[in-house]
């Protein structure tokens, strides 16, 4: 029979990898909770409509990357491709506007996109995300950016670069889009055919073109950052001032295009060369003042980011894995001693000792070898008589104890150590 493998673009997290992931999770919890962010977990699937309206009908995500299915009752559901629209849905559904504002939330969850898999790009992946809902201030944008910078730097992400821009409001953007489309139409002879084909659908994508002639043409194209309304320009300047005060370096990237439609004003991405040029974005986000209204809530300003867990792990050094300490290994030295051994290991765990029991039917010699492999400090050898042999593995010294004295002896030695 053929062997069944994990679906393309997915991966198993094995115990050796799980330790680093847990460390990252603990790291994120520490940084975000200290800044007042509470953890939220939303369902793995949502009504498809949420992403159609929230992420945007014209985005690649909605057009071709969603795992959508019928629930059998005629309802269309979708495995969440991102976390912002679900968090906003939860904010509206639970009436969180009645709480003191803003509401600060963070999550670590898995997401699903039917993308072409490659290093750092998967069909199921994890994100750490943070959202501040109910504040229009530049301070909330700057706070979010600084928290993401802290998370990446303190976890050791190599050479993070921050790219920053502002998209203005949807109105400014619509006017700018027209201006850019007109520019592209008058320069169509110096643009790649695929760029010309997208002039009406998505003129902004022209800035992403790899073709050198198109790139040259785009250098003289109008930039959105130069077209911001006075209010938006002031908001953006305020964000920049706060980042400057915090001495966080950033590069202005006037053509930064994010793959989701809900952004307005501040947008940013952190990249790391350690990920390779094709897939260098570690995390990104921005302000999305119109999203809550778009999914049926009252107008509410909001801002946030998400960073890819796998990308953070790929872009940071792997520390040596410290073996888990094992205080006690319980070896079974005679048939019939299993019950007493099982009881001993349960008692040891209750007393707070990390303990393991022989479960593979090895010989006593094999069990001692296994205890050594695990790095156990003590081996309790449970036989047929009432005494238990207690072997201290670093010295090789073995003493005999009454069954009830075994755990107190180990605890006493741990206190002395
Ligand atoms: P995003 O830029 O689509 O934004 O994703 C954020 C991060 O998730 C990316 O920078 C990347 O690290 C990771 N990521 C995305 N797709 C994949 C994939 N296929 N495989 C591995 N990692 C991936 C959002 O999702 C927005 N919800 C961020 C946000 C929050 N904006 C405001 N609040």
Coordinates of C-alpha atoms and ligand atoms in Angstrom, one line a residue:
X1 CA 0.0 0.0 0.0
X2 CA 1.3 3.5 -0.7
X3 CA 2.4 5.6 2.2
X4 CA 0.3 8.6 3.1
X5 CA 2.2 11.8 3.5
X6 CA 1.3 15.2 4.9
X7 CA -0.5 17.4 2.3
X8 CA 1.7 19.6 0.1
X9 CA 2.7 22.8 1.8
X10 CA 2.1 21.5 5.3
X11 CA 4.6 20.2 7.8
X12 CA 4.7 18.3 11.1
X13 CA 6.1 20.1 14.2
X14 CA 8.2 17.4 15.8
X15 CA 9.3 17.6 19.5
X16 CA 12.8 18.9 18.5
X17 CA 11.2 21.8 16.7
X18 CA 8.4 22.3 19.3
X19 CA 10.9 23.6 21.9
X20 CA 11.9 26.6 19.8
X21 CA 8.3 27.4 18.9
X22 CA 7.3 27.3 22.6
X23 CA 10.2 29.6 23.3
X24 CA 9.0 32.1 20.7
X25 CA 5.4 31.8 22.0
X26 CA 6.6 32.6 25.6
X27 CA 8.6 35.5 24.2
X28 CA 5.6 37.0 22.4
X29 CA 3.4 36.5 25.4
X30 CA 5.9 38.3 27.7
X31 CA 6.4 41.3 25.4
X32 CA 2.8 41.8 24.4
X33 CA 1.1 41.1 27.7
X34 CA 3.5 43.4 29.5
X35 CA 2.2 46.1 27.1
X36 CA -1.4 45.3 27.9
X37 CA -2.4 43.0 25.0
X38 CA -4.8 40.2 25.9
X39 CA -4.7 36.9 24.1
X40 CA -7.6 36.1 21.7
X41 CA -8.3 32.9 19.8
X42 CA -11.0 32.8 17.1
X43 CA -12.3 29.8 15.2
X44 CA -10.2 28.1 12.5
X45 CA -13.0 28.7 10.0
X46 CA -15.3 31.6 9.4
X47 CA -18.1 32.5 7.1
X48 CA -16.5 33.0 3.7
X49 CA -18.3 36.4 3.5
X50 CA -16.1 37.8 6.3
X51 CA -12.9 37.5 4.1
X52 CA -14.6 38.5 0.9
X53 CA -15.7 41.7 2.6
X54 CA -12.8 42.1 5.0
X55 CA -9.7 41.1 3.0
X56 CA -11.1 42.3 -0.3
X57 CA -12.6 40.7 -3.4
X58 CA -9.8 41.8 -5.7
X59 CA -6.9 40.5 -3.5
X60 CA -4.9 37.3 -4.5
X61 CA -5.9 35.8 -1.1
X62 CA -9.7 36.0 -1.9
X63 CA -9.3 35.4 -5.7
X64 CA -7.2 32.2 -5.5
X65 CA -5.8 31.3 -2.1
X66 CA -8.8 30.5 0.1
X67 CA -9.7 27.0 1.3
X68 CA -13.5 27.3 1.0
X69 CA -16.0 24.6 1.5
X70 CA -19.7 24.0 2.0
X71 CA -20.6 22.9 5.5
X72 CA -23.3 20.5 4.2
X73 CA -26.1 22.9 5.2
X74 CA -25.6 25.3 2.3
X75 CA -23.3 27.7 4.2
X76 CA -20.0 28.6 2.7
X77 CA -17.1 28.5 5.2
X78 CA -13.4 29.3 4.7
X79 CA -10.3 28.2 6.7
X80 CA -9.0 31.6 7.9
X81 CA -6.3 33.0 5.6
X82 CA -5.5 35.8 8.1
X83 CA -6.4 37.0 11.6
X84 CA -7.4 40.6 11.4
X85 CA -10.9 40.2 9.9
X86 CA -11.8 37.4 12.5
X87 CA -10.5 39.5 15.4
X88 CA -12.7 42.5 14.1
X89 CA -15.6 40.1 13.8
X90 CA -15.1 39.0 17.4
X91 CA -14.8 42.7 18.5
X92 CA -18.2 43.5 16.9
X93 CA -19.9 40.3 18.0
X94 CA -18.9 40.7 21.6
X95 CA -19.7 44.4 21.8
X96 CA -16.1 45.2 22.7
X97 CA -16.8 48.8 21.8
X98 CA -18.4 49.0 25.3
X99 CA -15.1 48.2 27.0
X100 CA -12.6 51.0 27.7
X101 CA -10.9 51.8 24.4
X102 CA -8.7 50.8 22.7
X103 CA -9.0 47.1 23.0
X104 CA -5.5 45.5 22.6
X105 CA -5.4 41.9 21.5
X106 CA -2.8 39.4 20.4
X107 CA -2.9 35.9 18.9
X108 CA -0.8 33.0 17.9
X109 CA -2.8 30.8 15.5
X110 CA -2.5 28.9 12.3
X111 CA -3.7 30.2 9.0
X112 CA -4.3 28.7 5.6
X113 CA -3.5 29.9 2.1
X114 CA -3.3 27.9 -1.1
X115 CA 0.0 29.4 -2.2
X116 CA 2.8 27.7 -4.2
X117 CA 4.9 26.2 -1.4
X118 CA 8.6 27.1 -1.0
X119 CA 11.0 27.8 1.9
X120 CA 9.1 30.1 4.2
X121 CA 5.8 29.8 2.3
X122 CA 3.4 27.2 3.4
X123 CA -0.3 26.3 3.0
X124 CA -0.8 26.1 6.7
X125 CA 1.4 28.5 8.7
X126 CA 1.4 30.2 12.0
X127 CA 1.3 33.9 12.8
X128 CA 1.8 35.9 15.9
X129 CA -0.4 39.0 15.5
X130 CA -1.3 42.1 17.5
X131 CA -4.3 44.4 17.0
X132 CA -5.2 47.7 18.7
X133 CA -8.9 48.4 18.0
X134 CA -10.5 51.8 18.9
X135 CA -7.6 54.2 18.6
X136 CA -6.8 56.4 15.6
X137 CA -3.6 57.8 17.2
X138 CA -0.1 57.7 15.7
X139 CA 1.0 56.5 19.1
X140 CA -0.8 53.2 18.6
X141 CA 0.8 52.7 15.2
X142 CA 4.3 53.5 16.7
X143 CA 3.7 51.3 19.7
X144 CA 2.7 48.3 17.5
X145 CA 5.8 48.8 15.3
X146 CA 8.1 49.1 18.3
X147 CA 6.7 45.9 19.8
X148 CA 7.2 44.0 16.6
X149 CA 10.7 45.3 16.4
X150 CA 11.4 44.2 20.0
X151 CA 9.9 40.8 19.3
X152 CA 12.1 40.2 16.2
X153 CA 15.3 41.7 17.7
X154 CA 15.1 40.0 21.0
X155 CA 14.5 36.6 19.4
X156 CA 17.6 37.2 17.3
X157 CA 16.1 37.7 13.8
X158 CA 19.1 38.5 11.6
X159 CA 19.3 42.0 10.2
X160 CA 15.7 43.1 10.3
X161 CA 14.9 46.0 8.1
X162 CA 11.8 48.1 8.6
X163 CA 10.0 49.5 5.4
X164 CA 7.5 52.2 6.2
X165 CA 4.9 54.0 4.2
X166 CA 1.4 55.6 4.3
X167 CA -1.4 54.7 2.0
X168 CA -3.6 57.7 2.9
X169 CA -7.4 57.2 2.9
X170 CA -9.4 55.2 0.4
X171 CA -10.4 58.5 -1.3
X172 CA -6.8 59.8 -1.7
X173 CA -5.9 56.3 -2.9
X174 CA -8.7 56.3 -5.5
X175 CA -7.7 59.7 -6.9
X176 CA -4.0 58.6 -6.9
X177 CA -5.0 55.3 -8.7
X178 CA -6.6 57.3 -11.5
X179 CA -3.5 59.5 -11.8
X180 CA -1.2 56.5 -11.9
X181 CA -3.4 54.7 -14.4
X182 CA -3.3 57.8 -16.6
X183 CA 0.5 57.9 -16.3
X184 CA 0.8 54.2 -17.2
X185 CA -1.5 54.7 -20.2
X186 CA 0.7 57.5 -21.6
X187 CA 3.8 55.3 -21.0
X188 CA 2.4 52.0 -22.2
X189 CA 5.2 51.6 -24.8
X190 CA 7.8 51.5 -22.0
X191 CA 6.0 48.9 -19.9
X192 CA 6.0 45.1 -19.8
X193 CA 2.9 43.6 -21.4
X194 CA 1.6 42.1 -18.1
X195 CA 1.9 45.6 -16.5
X196 CA -0.1 47.1 -19.4
X197 CA -2.7 44.3 -19.0
X198 CA -3.2 45.3 -15.3
X199 CA -3.5 49.0 -15.8
X200 CA -7.2 49.2 -15.1
X201 CA -7.4 46.3 -12.6
X202 CA -4.5 47.1 -10.4
X203 CA -2.1 49.9 -11.5
X204 CA -0.1 49.8 -8.2
X205 CA 1.3 46.4 -9.1
X206 CA 3.4 48.1 -11.8
X207 CA 5.8 49.1 -9.0
X208 CA 6.5 45.4 -8.3
X209 CA 7.4 44.5 -11.9
X210 CA 10.8 42.8 -12.4
X211 CA 11.3 44.0 -16.0
X212 CA 14.1 46.6 -16.1
X213 CA 12.5 48.9 -18.6
X214 CA 9.3 49.0 -16.6
X215 CA 11.3 49.7 -13.4
X216 CA 13.1 52.6 -15.2
X217 CA 9.7 54.0 -16.3
X218 CA 8.3 53.7 -12.8
X219 CA 11.0 55.9 -11.4
X220 CA 9.3 58.9 -12.8
X221 CA 5.7 57.7 -11.9
X222 CA 3.7 59.7 -9.3
X223 CA 4.1 58.4 -5.8
X224 CA 1.2 58.1 -3.3
X225 CA 3.3 59.5 -0.5
X226 CA 3.5 62.8 -2.3
X227 CA -0.3 62.9 -2.7
X228 CA -1.4 62.4 0.9
X229 CA -4.1 64.8 2.3
X230 CA -2.8 67.2 4.9
X231 CA -4.4 65.2 7.8
X232 CA -2.9 61.9 6.5
X233 CA 0.5 63.5 6.0
X234 CA 0.5 64.9 9.5
X235 CA -0.5 61.6 11.0
X236 CA 2.3 59.9 9.1
X237 CA 4.8 62.6 10.2
X238 CA 3.8 62.0 13.8
X239 CA 4.4 58.2 13.5
X240 CA 7.8 59.0 12.0
X241 CA 8.7 61.4 14.8
X242 CA 7.8 58.7 17.4
X243 CA 9.9 56.1 15.7
X244 CA 12.8 58.6 15.4
X245 CA 12.5 59.4 19.2
X246 CA 12.7 55.7 19.9
X247 CA 15.7 55.5 17.6
X248 CA 14.2 52.8 15.5
X249 CA 15.6 52.9 12.0
X250 CA 13.3 52.6 9.0
X251 CA 13.4 53.1 5.3
X252 CA 10.6 55.0 3.6
X253 CA 9.2 52.7 0.9
X254 CA 6.7 54.9 -1.0
X255 CA 5.6 51.9 -3.2
X256 CA 5.0 49.4 -0.4
X257 CA 1.9 47.5 -1.4
X258 CA 0.4 45.1 1.1
X259 CA -1.6 42.1 -0.2
X260 CA -4.8 43.0 1.7
X261 CA -7.3 45.7 0.8
X262 CA -8.2 47.0 4.3
X263 CA -5.3 49.3 4.9
X264 CA -5.4 53.1 5.3
X265 CA -2.7 55.4 6.4
X266 CA 0.4 53.7 8.0
X267 CA 1.7 50.5 6.5
X268 CA 5.0 48.6 7.1
X269 CA 6.9 45.4 6.7
X270 CA 9.9 43.9 8.4
X271 CA 12.2 42.0 6.1
X272 CA 15.3 39.9 6.8
X273 CA 17.9 38.9 4.2
X274 CA 18.3 35.6 6.1
X275 CA 15.1 34.5 4.4
X276 CA 16.4 35.0 0.9
X277 CA 15.2 37.7 -1.6
X278 CA 12.1 36.0 -2.8
X279 CA 10.4 35.6 0.5
X280 CA 12.1 38.1 2.8
X281 CA 9.1 39.5 4.7
X282 CA 9.0 38.4 8.3
X283 CA 6.0 40.4 9.3
X284 CA 3.8 43.3 8.3
X285 CA 0.8 45.3 9.1
X286 CA -0.8 48.7 9.3
X287 CA -3.8 50.8 10.0
X288 CA -7.2 49.6 8.9
X289 CA -9.7 52.3 9.9
X290 CA -12.5 51.2 7.6
X291 CA -12.5 47.4 8.2
X292 CA -14.9 47.2 11.2
X293 CA -17.5 49.2 9.5
X294 CA -17.1 47.1 6.4
X295 CA -18.0 43.9 8.3
X296 CA -21.0 45.5 9.9
X297 CA -19.7 47.3 13.0
X298 CA -19.8 51.0 13.8
X299 CA -16.9 53.1 12.3
X300 CA -13.8 52.2 14.5
X301 CA -10.2 53.1 13.9
X302 CA -7.7 50.2 14.3
X303 CA -4.2 49.1 13.6
X304 CA -2.1 45.9 13.8
X305 CA 0.4 43.5 12.5
X306 CA 1.2 39.8 12.0
X307 CA 4.5 38.0 11.8
X308 CA 5.1 34.5 10.4
X309 CA 6.3 32.1 13.1
X310 CA 8.1 29.9 10.6
X311 CA 9.8 32.9 9.0
X312 CA 10.9 34.2 12.4
X313 CA 12.4 30.8 13.2
X314 CA 14.1 30.6 9.7
X315 CA 15.6 34.1 10.2
X316 CA 17.0 33.6 13.7
X317 CA 19.9 31.4 14.9
X318 CA 19.1 28.0 16.3
X319 CA 20.3 27.9 19.9
X320 CA 21.7 24.6 21.2
X321 CA 18.8 22.6 22.5
X322 CA 19.2 22.1 26.2
X323 CA 18.1 18.6 27.2
X324 CA 15.1 18.4 29.5
X325 CA 16.3 17.4 33.0
X326 CA 15.1 14.0 34.1
X327 CA 15.3 13.6 37.9
X328 CA 14.3 10.0 38.1
X329 CA 14.1 6.9 35.8
X330 CA 12.2 4.0 37.3
X331 CA 13.6 0.6 36.2
X332 CA 11.8 -2.7 36.6
X333 CA 14.2 -5.4 37.8
X334 CA 11.9 -8.3 38.2
X335 CA 8.6 -9.6 36.8
X336 CA 5.7 -8.5 39.1
X337 CA 7.4 -5.2 40.0
X338 CA 5.6 -3.2 37.3
X339 CA 2.8 -2.1 39.6
X340 CA 5.1 -0.8 42.4
X341 CA 7.3 0.9 39.7
X342 CA 4.2 2.6 38.1
X343 CA 3.1 3.8 41.6
X344 CA 6.6 5.2 42.3
X345 CA 6.8 7.2 39.1
X346 CA 3.3 8.6 39.8
X347 CA 4.3 9.6 43.3
X348 CA 7.5 11.2 42.0
X349 CA 5.6 13.3 39.5
X350 CA 3.1 14.4 42.2
X351 CA 6.1 15.5 44.3
X352 CA 7.3 17.7 41.4
X353 CA 10.1 15.5 40.1
X354 CA 10.4 15.0 36.4
X355 CA 10.2 11.2 36.1
X356 CA 10.0 8.5 33.5
X357 CA 9.1 4.8 33.7
X358 CA 10.5 1.9 31.6
X359 CA 7.8 1.2 29.0
X360 CA 9.6 -0.9 26.4
X361 CA 10.3 -4.1 28.3
X362 CA 14.1 -3.7 28.2
X363 CA 16.6 -5.8 30.2
X364 CA 17.9 -4.1 33.4
X365 CA 21.1 -3.3 31.5
X366 CA 19.1 -1.8 28.6
X367 CA 17.1 0.2 31.1
X368 CA 20.2 1.7 32.7
X369 CA 21.5 2.6 29.2
X370 CA 18.2 4.3 28.4
X371 CA 18.3 6.2 31.7
X372 CA 21.8 7.3 30.8
X373 CA 20.6 8.4 27.3
X374 CA 17.9 10.5 28.9
X375 CA 20.4 12.1 31.3
X376 CA 18.5 10.9 34.4
X377 CA 20.0 11.9 37.7
X378 CA 18.7 8.9 39.6
X379 CA 17.5 5.4 38.6
X380 CA 15.2 3.6 41.0
X381 CA 15.6 -0.1 40.6
X382 CA 12.3 -1.8 41.6
X383 CA 12.6 -5.5 42.2
X384 CA 10.8 -8.2 44.0
X385 CA 11.9 -7.4 47.6
X386 CA 10.7 -4.5 49.7
X387 CA 13.8 -2.3 49.2
X388 CA 14.4 -0.2 46.1
X389 CA 17.9 0.3 44.8
X390 CA 18.7 4.0 44.1
X391 CA 21.5 4.6 41.7
X392 CA 23.0 8.1 41.4
X393 CA 24.0 8.2 37.8
X394 CA 26.9 10.8 37.9
X395 CA 28.8 8.9 40.6
X396 CA 27.5 5.4 39.9
X397 CA 26.9 5.0 43.7
X398 CA 24.0 2.8 44.6
X399 CA 22.1 2.7 48.0
X400 CA 19.1 0.7 49.1
X401 CA 16.0 2.4 50.6
X402 CA 12.6 1.5 51.8
X403 CA 10.1 2.2 49.0
X404 CA 8.7 5.2 50.9
X405 CA 12.1 6.8 51.4
X406 CA 13.1 7.0 47.7
X407 CA 11.3 10.2 46.8
X408 CA 12.4 12.1 50.0
X409 CA 16.0 11.0 49.4
X410 CA 15.9 12.5 45.9
X411 CA 14.2 15.7 47.0
X412 CA 16.7 16.1 49.8
X413 CA 19.6 15.8 47.4
X414 CA 17.9 18.2 45.0
X415 CA 17.7 20.8 47.8
X416 CA 21.4 20.3 48.6
X417 CA 22.5 20.5 44.9
Ligands
LIG1 P1 0.3 39.3 5.7 O1 1.4 40.2 5.2 O2 -0.5 38.7 4.7 O3 -0.6 40.1 6.7 O4 1.0 38.2 6.6 C1 1.8 38.5 7.7 C2 3.0 37.6 7.8 O5 2.5 36.2 7.8 C3 3.9 37.6 6.6 O6 4.8 38.7 6.7 C4 4.6 36.3 6.7 O7 5.6 36.3 7.6 C5 3.5 35.4 7.2 N1 2.9 34.6 6.1 C6 2.0 35.0 5.2 N2 1.7 34.1 4.3 C7 2.5 33.0 4.6 C8 2.7 31.7 4.1 N3 1.9 31.3 3.1 N4 3.6 30.9 4.7 C9 4.3 31.3 5.8 N5 4.2 32.5 6.3 C10 3.3 33.4 5.8 C11 -1.7 39.7 7.4 O8 -2.0 38.5 7.5 C12 -2.4 40.8 8.1 N6 -3.5 40.1 8.8 C13 -1.5 41.4 9.1 C14 -2.2 42.5 9.9 C15 -2.6 42.4 11.2 N7 -2.5 43.7 9.5 C16 -3.2 44.4 10.4 N8 -3.2 43.6 11.5

